[in-house]
Short mmCIF file of C-alpha atoms in Angstrom, two decimals:
data_model
loop_
_atom_site.label_atom_id
_atom_site.label_comp_id
_atom_site.label_asym_id
_atom_site.label_seq_id
_atom_site.Cartn_x
_atom_site.Cartn_y
_atom_site.Cartn_z
CA ASP A 260 -32.36 -175.86 -89.78
CA GLY A 261 -33.93 -177.64 -92.74
CA GLY A 262 -34.81 -175.73 -95.82
CA ILE A 263 -34.04 -174.75 -99.37
CA THR A 264 -31.01 -172.70 -100.29
CA GLN A 265 -30.90 -170.87 -103.67
CA SER A 266 -27.65 -169.04 -105.00
CA PRO A 267 -26.79 -166.56 -106.09
CA LYS A 268 -29.47 -164.19 -104.77
CA TYR A 269 -28.69 -161.75 -107.61
CA LEU A 270 -27.19 -162.41 -111.00
CA PHE A 271 -26.26 -160.35 -113.98
CA ARG A 272 -25.61 -161.76 -117.27
CA LYS A 273 -24.69 -160.48 -120.63
CA GLU A 274 -26.71 -161.62 -123.60
CA GLY A 275 -25.45 -164.81 -125.15
CA GLN A 276 -24.22 -166.29 -121.87
CA ASN A 277 -25.52 -169.43 -120.15
CA VAL A 278 -25.95 -169.02 -116.36
CA THR A 279 -26.61 -171.79 -113.85
CA LEU A 280 -28.78 -171.20 -110.68
CA SER A 281 -28.13 -173.41 -107.79
CA CYS A 282 -30.83 -175.07 -105.54
CA GLU A 283 -29.96 -177.20 -102.51
CA GLN A 284 -32.43 -178.84 -100.09
CA ASN A 285 -31.94 -180.70 -96.78
CA LEU A 286 -35.49 -181.65 -96.28
CA ASN A 287 -35.13 -185.16 -97.79
CA HIS A 288 -37.86 -184.43 -100.32
CA ASP A 289 -38.01 -186.37 -103.44
CA ALA A 290 -39.49 -183.88 -105.59
CA MET A 291 -38.08 -180.45 -106.71
CA TYR A 292 -39.34 -177.66 -109.04
CA TRP A 293 -38.31 -174.66 -110.70
CA TYR A 294 -40.75 -171.62 -111.21
CA ARG A 295 -40.28 -168.31 -112.96
CA GLN A 296 -42.02 -165.31 -111.47
CA ASP A 297 -42.70 -162.40 -113.59
CA PRO A 298 -44.79 -159.30 -112.44
CA GLY A 299 -48.50 -159.70 -112.50
CA GLN A 300 -48.11 -163.30 -114.06
CA GLY A 301 -47.76 -165.31 -111.01
CA LEU A 302 -45.57 -168.35 -110.95
CA ARG A 303 -45.04 -170.66 -114.07
CA LEU A 304 -43.39 -174.09 -113.94
CA ILE A 305 -40.29 -174.43 -115.72
CA TYR A 306 -39.09 -177.99 -114.92
CA TYR A 307 -39.93 -180.36 -112.14
CA SER A 308 -38.27 -183.74 -110.82
CA GLN A 309 -40.12 -186.26 -108.93
CA ILE A 310 -37.14 -188.48 -108.25
CA VAL A 311 -33.41 -188.62 -108.72
CA ASN A 312 -32.10 -188.91 -112.19
CA ASP A 313 -35.48 -188.03 -113.64
CA PHE A 314 -37.07 -184.72 -114.61
CA GLN A 315 -39.75 -183.44 -116.77
CA LYS A 316 -40.50 -180.18 -118.72
CA GLY A 317 -43.08 -177.93 -117.23
CA ASP A 318 -45.17 -175.21 -118.99
CA ILE A 319 -42.27 -172.95 -120.20
CA ALA A 320 -39.15 -175.27 -120.53
CA GLU A 321 -37.74 -173.72 -123.76
CA GLY A 322 -34.36 -172.18 -123.21
CA TYR A 323 -33.86 -173.85 -119.92
CA SER A 324 -32.06 -177.07 -118.81
CA VAL A 325 -31.89 -178.93 -115.54
CA SER A 326 -30.21 -182.11 -113.89
CA ARG A 327 -31.05 -184.19 -110.88
CA GLU A 328 -28.01 -186.22 -110.05
CA LYS A 329 -28.51 -185.97 -106.25
CA LYS A 330 -31.64 -185.93 -104.15
CA GLU A 331 -30.52 -182.67 -102.58
CA SER A 332 -29.67 -180.68 -105.70
CA PHE A 333 -31.50 -179.43 -108.70
CA PRO A 334 -29.66 -176.80 -110.70
CA LEU A 335 -31.23 -174.83 -113.33
CA THR A 336 -29.24 -173.44 -116.42
CA VAL A 337 -30.73 -170.54 -118.27
CA THR A 338 -29.29 -170.95 -121.85
CA SER A 339 -28.74 -168.17 -124.34
CA ALA A 340 -31.79 -169.71 -126.26
CA GLN A 341 -34.03 -168.18 -123.64
CA LYS A 342 -35.35 -165.10 -125.38
CA ASN A 343 -36.52 -163.05 -122.25
CA PRO A 344 -34.47 -164.42 -119.12
CA THR A 345 -34.67 -161.52 -116.96
CA ALA A 346 -36.99 -162.79 -114.10
CA PHE A 347 -37.14 -163.91 -110.46
CA TYR A 348 -36.47 -167.74 -110.31
CA LEU A 349 -38.07 -169.72 -107.45
CA CYS A 350 -36.95 -173.32 -106.49
CA ALA A 351 -39.09 -175.53 -104.42
CA SER A 352 -39.30 -178.95 -103.06
CA SER A 353 -41.95 -181.33 -101.64
CA PRO A 354 -42.60 -185.07 -100.69
CA ALA A 355 -43.69 -186.95 -103.83
CA GLY A 356 -45.94 -189.77 -104.47
CA PHE A 357 -49.69 -190.25 -104.15
CA GLY A 358 -50.85 -190.02 -100.72
CA GLN A 359 -47.77 -188.52 -99.36
CA HIS A 360 -48.34 -185.02 -100.68
CA THR A 361 -50.31 -182.26 -98.82
CA GLY A 362 -50.01 -179.64 -101.60
CA GLU A 363 -47.41 -177.84 -99.65
CA LEU A 364 -44.38 -176.66 -101.58
CA PHE A 365 -41.28 -175.34 -99.72
CA PHE A 366 -39.71 -172.53 -101.48
CA GLY A 367 -36.35 -170.97 -101.47
CA GLU A 368 -35.84 -167.25 -101.26
CA GLY A 369 -35.37 -166.86 -104.89
CA SER A 370 -32.74 -165.83 -107.48
CA ARG A 371 -33.10 -162.60 -109.41
CA LEU A 372 -31.42 -162.72 -112.85
CA THR A 373 -30.96 -159.64 -114.96
CA VAL A 374 -29.78 -159.73 -118.43
CA LEU A 375 -27.63 -156.55 -119.46
CA GLY B 178 -57.10 -176.72 -118.96
CA ASN B 179 -56.60 -175.60 -115.37
CA SER B 180 -56.32 -171.86 -114.50
CA VAL B 181 -56.58 -169.50 -111.55
CA THR B 182 -57.71 -165.95 -111.63
CA GLN B 183 -57.05 -163.36 -108.94
CA MET B 184 -58.17 -159.88 -108.47
CA GLU B 185 -55.46 -157.43 -109.48
CA GLY B 186 -53.76 -155.36 -106.98
CA PRO B 187 -52.46 -153.75 -105.29
CA VAL B 188 -55.10 -153.72 -102.59
CA THR B 189 -54.37 -150.92 -100.18
CA LEU B 190 -56.15 -151.03 -96.72
CA SER B 191 -55.79 -149.26 -93.39
CA GLU B 192 -54.89 -151.32 -90.34
CA GLU B 193 -57.92 -153.26 -88.78
CA ALA B 194 -59.80 -153.06 -92.01
CA PHE B 195 -61.58 -156.12 -93.52
CA LEU B 196 -59.80 -157.93 -96.29
CA THR B 197 -61.21 -159.87 -99.31
CA ILE B 198 -58.94 -161.12 -102.10
CA ASN B 199 -61.04 -162.88 -104.79
CA CYS B 200 -59.97 -166.19 -106.49
CA THR B 201 -61.87 -168.13 -109.05
CA TYR B 202 -60.62 -171.35 -110.76
CA THR B 203 -61.22 -173.52 -113.77
CA ALA B 204 -60.39 -177.09 -113.45
CA THR B 205 -61.28 -180.58 -114.44
CA GLY B 206 -62.23 -182.82 -111.57
CA TYR B 207 -61.96 -181.59 -107.93
CA PRO B 208 -58.55 -180.04 -107.33
CA SER B 209 -57.28 -178.99 -103.88
CA LEU B 210 -57.03 -175.15 -103.48
CA PHE B 211 -54.42 -173.30 -101.67
CA TRP B 212 -53.28 -169.68 -100.64
CA TYR B 213 -49.69 -168.96 -100.52
CA VAL B 214 -48.17 -165.79 -99.15
CA GLN B 215 -44.87 -164.06 -100.16
CA TYR B 216 -43.42 -161.51 -97.73
CA PRO B 217 -40.97 -159.00 -99.16
CA GLY B 218 -37.68 -160.63 -100.12
CA GLU B 219 -38.71 -164.10 -99.41
CA GLY B 220 -40.04 -167.21 -101.14
CA LEU B 221 -43.65 -168.32 -100.94
CA GLN B 222 -45.09 -170.16 -98.03
CA LEU B 223 -48.28 -172.02 -97.55
CA LEU B 224 -50.93 -169.93 -95.83
CA LEU B 225 -53.84 -172.29 -95.81
CA LYS B 226 -55.58 -174.90 -97.99
CA ALA B 227 -58.81 -176.92 -98.60
CA THR B 228 -59.03 -180.30 -100.25
CA LYS B 229 -62.82 -180.68 -100.92
CA ALA B 230 -65.99 -178.72 -101.53
CA ASP B 231 -67.19 -176.61 -98.58
CA ASP B 232 -63.98 -177.12 -96.65
CA LYS B 233 -62.69 -174.03 -94.87
CA GLY B 234 -59.04 -173.55 -94.56
CA SER B 235 -57.91 -171.17 -91.86
CA ASN B 236 -54.52 -169.76 -90.48
CA LYS B 237 -53.14 -166.69 -88.83
CA GLY B 238 -56.68 -165.14 -88.82
CA PHE B 239 -57.20 -165.71 -92.56
CA GLU B 240 -60.01 -167.91 -93.99
CA ALA B 241 -61.19 -169.30 -97.33
CA THR B 242 -63.89 -171.59 -98.19
CA TYR B 243 -63.85 -174.00 -101.13
CA ARG B 244 -67.05 -173.12 -103.17
CA LYS B 245 -67.59 -175.73 -105.94
CA GLU B 246 -70.75 -174.11 -107.09
CA THR B 247 -69.11 -170.71 -107.82
CA THR B 248 -65.73 -172.21 -108.47
CA SER B 249 -64.14 -169.70 -105.93
CA PHE B 250 -61.76 -169.72 -102.98
CA HIS B 251 -61.87 -166.06 -101.81
CA LEU B 252 -59.37 -165.15 -98.97
CA GLU B 253 -60.60 -163.09 -96.06
CA LYS B 254 -59.48 -161.60 -92.79
CA GLY B 255 -61.46 -159.76 -90.41
CA SER B 256 -58.81 -157.24 -89.36
CA VAL B 257 -55.44 -156.69 -91.20
CA GLN B 258 -52.19 -155.78 -89.76
CA VAL B 259 -49.27 -153.87 -91.22
CA SER B 260 -47.29 -157.16 -91.05
CA ASP B 261 -49.78 -158.72 -93.37
CA SER B 262 -48.43 -156.60 -96.15
CA ALA B 263 -47.35 -159.19 -98.77
CA VAL B 264 -48.20 -160.72 -102.16
CA TYR B 265 -50.88 -163.52 -102.00
CA PHE B 266 -51.11 -166.27 -104.42
CA CYS B 267 -54.10 -168.49 -105.11
CA ALA B 268 -53.34 -171.97 -106.41
CA LEU B 269 -54.80 -175.34 -107.26
CA SER B 270 -53.41 -178.83 -107.59
CA ARG B 271 -53.70 -180.29 -111.12
CA ASN B 272 -52.71 -183.94 -110.53
CA ASN B 273 -53.95 -186.75 -108.19
CA ALA B 274 -50.71 -186.78 -106.31
CA GLY B 275 -51.37 -183.10 -105.42
CA ASN B 276 -48.02 -181.63 -105.81
CA MET B 277 -48.32 -180.02 -109.38
CA LEU B 278 -49.73 -176.46 -108.68
CA THR B 279 -51.08 -173.95 -110.93
CA PHE B 280 -50.77 -170.46 -109.67
CA GLY B 281 -52.80 -167.36 -109.99
CA GLY B 282 -50.96 -163.97 -110.82
CA GLY B 283 -50.77 -162.85 -107.18
CA THR B 284 -52.37 -159.90 -105.36
CA ARG B 285 -50.23 -157.32 -103.58
CA LEU B 286 -51.67 -156.26 -100.29
CA MET B 287 -50.35 -153.00 -98.65
CA VAL B 288 -51.61 -152.21 -95.19
CA LYS B 289 -51.02 -148.67 -93.84
CA PRO B 290 -50.92 -147.81 -90.10
#
């Protein structure tokens, strides 16, 4: 079945450690996104990529990094510079380009990161 | 800038009750509007959308009408079920391509048998 796979589902990290969250899609979508979800704050955009080898900062990019070396993959690294990394992280994908998009993002099941 | 405001939850209803979740927005231009739903332990999925003023989006018994004059997109359902228990997010598109979304804070709905 086509979809988006995020791993790991749960992750614990000590302060000062970097951690990488995986996101893989087999929907042949050009665009991929990372959102952070905190209780009562909805989803906030961290980074997005409209095409391979290109990505842009979203609203809350500080302390995060990404890469987009393959169309299928968009890993997110939470660095030690992120002041409050404990959150639920959601990856999404969609077709890109004007006229192609319907506004529907396809989401993975999320990764919950807890900093100890 | 663009923003979406939703009523705070949780909203607790009995089965077969009428549901309204309020959503208002601030945006430049005429964005498309969306409702997404997140069931427990899952990612978000699109519930319905409307792309221009006075459009009504509908799906699975849920409806929402794009009201430009009141900048609102309230979600309604005539008779909720226990299986509707979830978190509901209102969102708008903030670019011409339609794929950059701004989300509201989410409203948790709990339906009791």
